[in-house]
XYZ file of C-alpha atoms in Angstrom:
414
model
C -48.052 -16.815 -16.589
C -46.578 -19.542 -18.643
C -43.487 -21.569 -17.856
C -41.870 -20.183 -21.045
C -42.495 -16.576 -20.074
C -41.353 -17.130 -16.606
C -37.936 -18.709 -17.973
C -37.420 -15.834 -20.236
C -38.027 -13.439 -17.415
C -35.796 -15.150 -15.219
C -32.875 -15.248 -17.489
C -33.302 -11.653 -18.243
C -33.058 -10.952 -14.272
C -29.821 -13.196 -14.392
C -28.278 -11.434 -17.356
C -28.869 -7.864 -15.679
C -27.476 -9.022 -12.535
C -24.321 -10.658 -13.961
C -23.683 -7.406 -16.071
C -23.746 -5.298 -12.928
C -22.225 -7.510 -9.970
C -19.893 -9.727 -11.783
C -17.034 -9.808 -9.929
C -13.544 -11.712 -9.997
C -10.922 -11.639 -7.338
C -7.111 -11.887 -7.984
C -4.206 -12.210 -5.559
C -0.867 -10.672 -6.808
C 2.213 -10.143 -4.754
C 3.647 -6.969 -4.032
C 6.991 -6.327 -6.052
C 6.160 -8.871 -8.667
C 4.643 -8.049 -12.188
C 0.780 -8.620 -12.225
C -0.770 -9.261 -15.774
C -4.636 -9.942 -16.296
C -5.835 -10.274 -19.551
C -9.224 -9.159 -20.435
C -10.573 -11.778 -22.961
C -13.244 -10.826 -25.558
C -14.508 -14.472 -25.478
C -15.582 -13.702 -21.549
C -17.825 -10.981 -22.614
C -19.335 -11.909 -25.881
C -21.788 -14.181 -24.276
C -23.276 -11.213 -22.374
C -24.025 -9.230 -26.011
C -26.905 -10.436 -28.462
C -25.564 -13.227 -31.044
C -25.690 -12.629 -34.786
C -28.914 -12.521 -36.545
C -27.981 -15.668 -38.350
C -26.940 -18.461 -35.958
C -24.601 -19.853 -38.786
C -22.528 -16.248 -39.077
C -19.279 -16.459 -36.783
C -19.571 -13.747 -33.859
C -16.264 -11.534 -34.269
C -17.768 -8.311 -32.680
C -15.049 -5.502 -32.222
C -14.925 -4.635 -28.467
C -13.450 -2.221 -26.528
C -12.721 -2.030 -22.804
C -12.421 0.950 -20.579
C -10.940 0.288 -16.867
C -10.900 2.706 -13.667
C -10.722 2.484 -10.255
C -14.445 2.222 -8.648
C -15.717 5.805 -7.969
C -12.604 7.416 -9.884
C -12.219 8.160 -13.526
C -8.541 6.370 -13.865
C -6.740 3.357 -12.707
C -4.031 3.437 -9.916
C -0.707 4.883 -10.680
C 0.891 1.512 -10.707
C -1.637 -0.312 -13.201
C -1.728 0.160 -16.733
C -3.633 -0.780 -19.636
C -3.122 -1.671 -23.462
C -5.683 -2.838 -26.097
C -3.868 -2.520 -29.834
C -7.048 -2.998 -31.608
C -10.919 -3.865 -30.875
C -10.390 -7.118 -32.271
C -7.648 -7.879 -29.942
C -7.930 -8.850 -26.194
C -6.946 -6.033 -23.751
C -4.253 -6.677 -20.808
C -4.132 -4.862 -17.574
C -0.340 -5.078 -16.006
C 1.822 -3.242 -13.564
C 3.565 -4.020 -10.410
C 2.151 -3.200 -7.038
C 4.251 -1.711 -4.121
C 4.338 -2.771 -0.435
C 2.437 0.459 0.467
C -0.787 -1.168 -1.574
C -0.688 -4.435 0.716
C -4.179 -4.928 2.494
C -6.046 -2.664 0.505
C -8.494 -4.291 -1.944
C -8.709 -2.462 -5.268
C -11.694 -2.641 -6.970
C -11.185 -2.140 -10.922
C -14.199 -1.241 -12.745
C -14.011 -3.080 -16.614
C -16.588 -1.734 -18.990
C -16.723 -3.508 -22.360
C -18.337 -1.892 -25.534
C -19.654 -3.667 -28.471
C -18.765 -1.565 -31.383
C -21.580 -3.510 -33.379
C -24.652 -3.318 -31.308
C -23.531 -0.510 -29.276
C -24.109 -2.406 -25.971
C -22.061 -2.438 -22.760
C -21.297 -4.970 -20.137
C -19.462 -4.318 -16.817
C -17.503 -6.234 -14.419
C -15.448 -5.674 -11.405
C -12.164 -7.013 -11.040
C -10.856 -7.151 -7.074
C -7.257 -7.058 -6.583
C -6.371 -8.218 -3.297
C -2.330 -7.663 -2.676
C -0.421 -10.093 -0.928
C 2.758 -9.431 1.064
C 5.471 -11.936 0.836
C 8.716 -12.074 2.478
C 10.810 -13.052 -0.814
C 10.203 -9.866 -2.337
C 11.518 -7.551 -3.454
C 14.707 -9.227 -4.625
C 17.631 -7.210 -3.783
C 19.466 -7.463 -7.164
C 17.677 -5.768 -9.645
C 18.616 -5.492 -13.567
C 16.377 -3.376 -16.211
C 16.940 -4.663 -20.264
C 15.743 -2.535 -22.969
C 14.192 -4.949 -25.639
C 14.341 -3.016 -29.225
C 12.273 -5.613 -31.375
C 9.149 -6.094 -28.885
C 6.010 -4.315 -28.147
C 4.774 -4.025 -24.683
C 1.518 -6.552 -25.656
C 3.855 -8.945 -27.083
C 6.262 -9.019 -24.197
C 3.411 -9.633 -21.763
C 2.407 -12.877 -23.339
C 3.055 -15.719 -21.037
C 5.146 -17.912 -23.368
C 7.376 -14.597 -24.696
C 8.177 -13.469 -21.073
C 9.153 -17.055 -19.933
C 11.471 -17.255 -22.968
C 13.142 -13.888 -21.978
C 13.406 -14.849 -18.129
C 14.768 -18.527 -19.185
C 17.581 -16.469 -21.099
C 18.308 -14.536 -18.233
C 18.328 -17.147 -15.777
C 20.889 -18.807 -18.009
C 23.212 -16.129 -18.066
C 22.559 -15.036 -14.216
C 22.413 -18.287 -12.554
C 20.150 -17.140 -9.622
C 18.025 -19.420 -7.281
C 14.999 -17.102 -7.774
C 14.281 -14.771 -10.843
C 11.079 -12.815 -11.062
C 9.881 -10.134 -13.621
C 9.440 -6.916 -11.456
C 7.921 -4.740 -14.091
C 7.337 -4.234 -17.868
C 6.973 -0.427 -19.147
C 6.608 0.559 -23.030
C 9.268 2.561 -24.471
C 6.558 5.266 -25.261
C 6.133 5.591 -21.545
C 9.552 6.622 -20.908
C 9.825 9.528 -23.552
C 10.267 7.256 -26.861
C 8.882 7.988 -30.064
C 6.242 5.980 -32.353
C 8.398 4.314 -34.868
C 7.595 4.712 -38.676
C 5.306 1.782 -39.797
C 8.124 0.269 -41.967
C 10.403 -2.585 -41.638
C 8.424 -3.984 -39.103
C 9.887 -1.520 -36.144
C 8.859 -2.120 -32.860
C 8.246 0.445 -30.290
C 10.315 -0.935 -27.598
C 10.053 -2.253 -24.147
C 11.667 -2.199 -20.842
C 11.806 -5.414 -18.644
C 13.027 -5.295 -14.813
C 14.198 -8.681 -13.463
C 15.295 -9.284 -9.901
C 17.261 -12.048 -8.744
C 18.589 -13.407 -5.031
C 22.222 -13.573 -6.147
C 24.888 -10.816 -7.395
C 25.124 -10.087 -11.081
C 26.839 -12.384 -13.200
C 30.327 -11.243 -15.034
C 28.365 -11.198 -18.179
C 26.338 -8.562 -17.025
C 29.166 -6.491 -15.293
C 30.834 -6.308 -18.735
C 28.616 -3.299 -19.584
C 30.550 -1.264 -16.782
C 33.799 -2.030 -18.701
C 35.438 1.215 -19.645
C 35.806 -0.187 -23.378
C 31.980 -0.697 -23.643
C 31.507 2.646 -21.824
C 33.498 4.307 -24.457
C 31.784 2.548 -27.311
C 28.442 3.542 -25.823
C 29.448 7.102 -25.631
C 30.502 6.853 -29.437
C 26.929 5.340 -30.107
C 28.440 1.998 -30.943
C 27.140 -1.653 -29.995
C 29.251 -2.992 -26.818
C 30.774 -6.140 -27.021
C 28.951 -8.642 -24.689
C 29.815 -12.328 -24.532
C 26.316 -13.371 -23.488
C 24.388 -11.395 -26.092
C 24.394 -14.523 -28.276
C 22.014 -16.176 -25.939
C 19.422 -13.582 -26.643
C 20.170 -12.215 -29.946
C 18.093 -15.264 -31.471
C 14.771 -13.809 -30.031
C 15.524 -10.548 -28.344
C 17.641 -7.416 -29.611
C 18.925 -6.085 -26.447
C 20.407 -2.503 -26.208
C 23.237 -3.022 -23.667
C 23.881 0.692 -23.331
C 20.749 0.959 -21.773
C 20.813 -1.671 -19.166
C 20.434 -0.714 -15.797
C 21.849 -2.545 -12.642
C 20.973 -1.800 -9.118
C 21.576 -3.295 -5.711
C 19.142 -2.146 -3.567
C 20.992 -3.077 -0.454
C 23.496 -0.374 -1.289
C 20.973 2.355 -2.223
C 21.240 5.118 0.241
C 17.607 6.360 1.138
C 16.958 9.846 0.745
C 14.559 11.420 2.983
C 12.947 14.836 1.979
C 11.701 16.901 4.835
C 8.423 18.925 3.612
C 7.498 22.145 5.101
C 4.276 22.473 6.891
C 1.394 23.177 4.940
C -0.398 26.345 5.121
C -3.958 26.577 5.972
C -5.279 26.329 2.410
C -3.514 23.180 1.835
C -5.623 19.673 2.642
C -3.706 17.007 4.096
C -2.888 14.115 2.522
C -5.662 11.772 3.961
C -9.155 13.096 4.533
C -12.121 14.475 2.750
C -12.801 18.002 1.619
C -15.563 19.882 3.351
C -16.646 22.719 1.283
C -17.774 26.229 3.163
C -21.405 26.323 4.616
C -24.343 27.876 2.898
C -24.350 30.652 5.534
C -21.646 32.464 4.074
C -22.442 36.449 3.721
C -22.959 37.629 -0.047
C -20.634 40.115 -1.233
C -21.486 43.648 -2.908
C -19.705 43.964 -6.036
C -20.841 47.477 -6.744
C -17.676 49.195 -5.610
C -15.792 46.701 -7.854
C -17.704 47.780 -10.720
C -17.230 51.258 -10.139
C -13.500 50.687 -10.003
C -13.279 48.642 -12.984
C -15.356 50.910 -15.288
C -16.356 54.184 -14.174
C -12.871 54.844 -13.325
C -11.549 54.435 -16.853
C -14.613 55.764 -18.575
C -13.989 59.477 -16.248
C -10.338 59.137 -17.451
C -11.451 58.587 -21.181
C -13.979 61.549 -20.685
C -10.933 63.889 -19.548
C -8.597 63.114 -22.189
C -11.373 63.552 -24.755
C -12.044 67.278 -23.791
C -8.498 68.040 -23.358
C -7.759 66.655 -27.045
C -11.057 68.736 -28.216
C -9.855 71.961 -26.563
C -6.034 71.585 -28.170
C -7.558 70.955 -31.673
C -10.072 73.403 -31.751
C -9.738 76.144 -29.331
C -6.039 76.408 -29.729
C -5.856 76.932 -33.475
C -3.978 80.077 -34.546
C -6.118 81.109 -38.113
C -5.403 82.609 -41.252
C -5.209 86.200 -40.258
C -2.726 85.665 -37.426
C -0.443 83.471 -39.785
C -0.420 86.298 -42.381
C 0.187 88.933 -39.774
C 3.238 86.991 -38.561
C 4.559 86.061 -42.473
C 6.829 88.775 -43.843
C 5.116 90.755 -46.726
C 7.604 89.731 -49.155
C 6.695 85.906 -48.782
C 3.290 86.837 -49.096
C 3.896 88.448 -52.325
C 5.718 85.805 -53.847
C 3.010 83.387 -52.820
C 0.214 85.403 -54.214
C 1.864 85.660 -57.657
C 2.595 81.885 -57.734
C -1.210 81.389 -56.978
C -2.025 83.918 -60.018
C 0.176 82.217 -62.248
C -1.119 78.917 -61.624
C -4.667 79.924 -62.209
C -3.720 81.582 -65.526
C -2.113 78.583 -66.985
C -4.843 76.372 -65.766
C -7.494 78.623 -67.844
C -5.055 78.854 -70.894
C -5.148 74.801 -70.728
C -8.543 74.576 -71.115
C -8.959 76.852 -74.405
C -5.993 75.534 -76.458
C -6.831 73.082 -79.293
C -5.147 69.874 -79.947
C -3.044 69.491 -83.320
C -4.448 67.653 -86.016
C -2.533 64.406 -87.069
C -1.144 64.153 -90.481
C -3.655 61.826 -91.632
C -6.067 64.549 -91.418
C -4.159 67.329 -93.247
C -5.022 67.492 -97.053
C -3.119 65.359 -99.484
C -0.988 67.285 -102.242
C -0.981 65.368 -105.872
C 2.237 66.088 -107.438
C 1.320 64.820 -110.911
C -1.906 66.855 -111.017
C -1.348 69.336 -108.612
C -4.761 68.689 -107.050
C -5.251 69.048 -103.224
C -7.250 65.940 -101.743
C -9.267 66.650 -99.079
C -8.843 64.626 -95.608
C -10.441 61.342 -95.363
C -13.022 62.105 -92.590
C -14.864 65.460 -92.087
C -13.958 68.246 -89.555
C -16.914 67.037 -87.478
C -15.239 63.768 -86.619
C -13.407 63.060 -83.384
C -9.878 63.463 -84.035
C -8.290 62.350 -80.756
C -9.781 58.685 -81.481
C -8.457 58.384 -85.128
C -5.381 56.548 -85.961
C -2.231 58.774 -87.266
C -2.270 56.991 -90.615
C -5.335 56.565 -92.817
C -5.311 54.367 -96.223
C -7.381 56.511 -98.962
C -7.774 53.692 -101.386
C -11.549 54.415 -101.284
C -11.563 58.042 -102.118
C -13.910 59.040 -105.101
C -11.464 62.025 -106.065
C -8.232 60.271 -105.749
C -6.199 60.372 -109.059
C -3.768 57.661 -109.866
C -0.300 58.430 -111.170
C 0.536 57.541 -114.658
C 3.185 54.934 -115.252
C 5.359 54.035 -118.123
C 5.222 51.004 -120.327
C 8.249 49.016 -121.408
C 8.030 50.448 -125.016
C 8.369 53.869 -123.578
C 4.796 55.315 -123.594
C 2.822 56.447 -120.703
C -0.413 55.156 -119.737
C -2.579 56.037 -116.951
């Protein structure tokens, strides 16, 4: 085998192994926003290039993310990719219960031009920190942003900088970002560059500033109840880039939150425990005979239907009174009247068959008042009279006599 063939074979093996076993480890902290960008440039090298070397490679690539061995992602992890020509983003906020449990996310990239796939594994190792969670948390609703725009590091940094100027904390971090669509919002109309809106939760180590407390003012609460914009003194520090709905801001002090303990009833025998595997029943189960079920399901309704059929047939065929019994129970005078009516009806019907149709006026002889001659009808008697019109013109008759007319000199001419 030549050196070139060995190099090609080795390259193919390395490509296959890289597609199947490529892994990347990340170490987010519990209680802090985690953002991981799935860059299309990172996967383009695993797909065949364009046929021409001079063409720019801009393949449409989409991603599918799921927890290894499961069809979906963990509950705290979300994914968004607006178009196949843009990068995908994994984001979410892990909690303390996920600490110490490595989460393996399978990332499958689909090339929509060549229909090839490439798979990578993202290992998320959630770390615990003593600084988090921060005790004072505020959630803002930004109306002029989409979630993928807010996840950009420079935009999120600008927003945290504006919040820090208003709040003045020592430590400030983004805790979570949620699209307004995930909170029950509606998709905006594609006009006027409308946005979906995004909720951003931040945490700090100092109490809320007086500016943020202005939302709890009764005057502002009244304006919010009337769907009017409240008056906030620090709104101008956000208005240049972020349009905040101050009526939807949420301020939470977790030190004052009273934990609620819910007592669950003991599960029955048919409920699986929270942890453990499902053990299906063994194959030694006895087979069940369904013949009795068949009889109850089909035979019983069929028997009832047959009984009802015989009862209906007996009632309709065997319980009829008959004409003779009916005549015996009918008074004689009523039978005479009925017979007379039938006899008269038959007589009228027989007479109507023999009557002749009267001839229309156009078929009668025409009398000439000058000559006294009677002109015959325009058609013979053998014609069908019912189909002829009532008035006929007689200009084509051979025996028609013209009436004499008087000249201006006083003489008559034919």
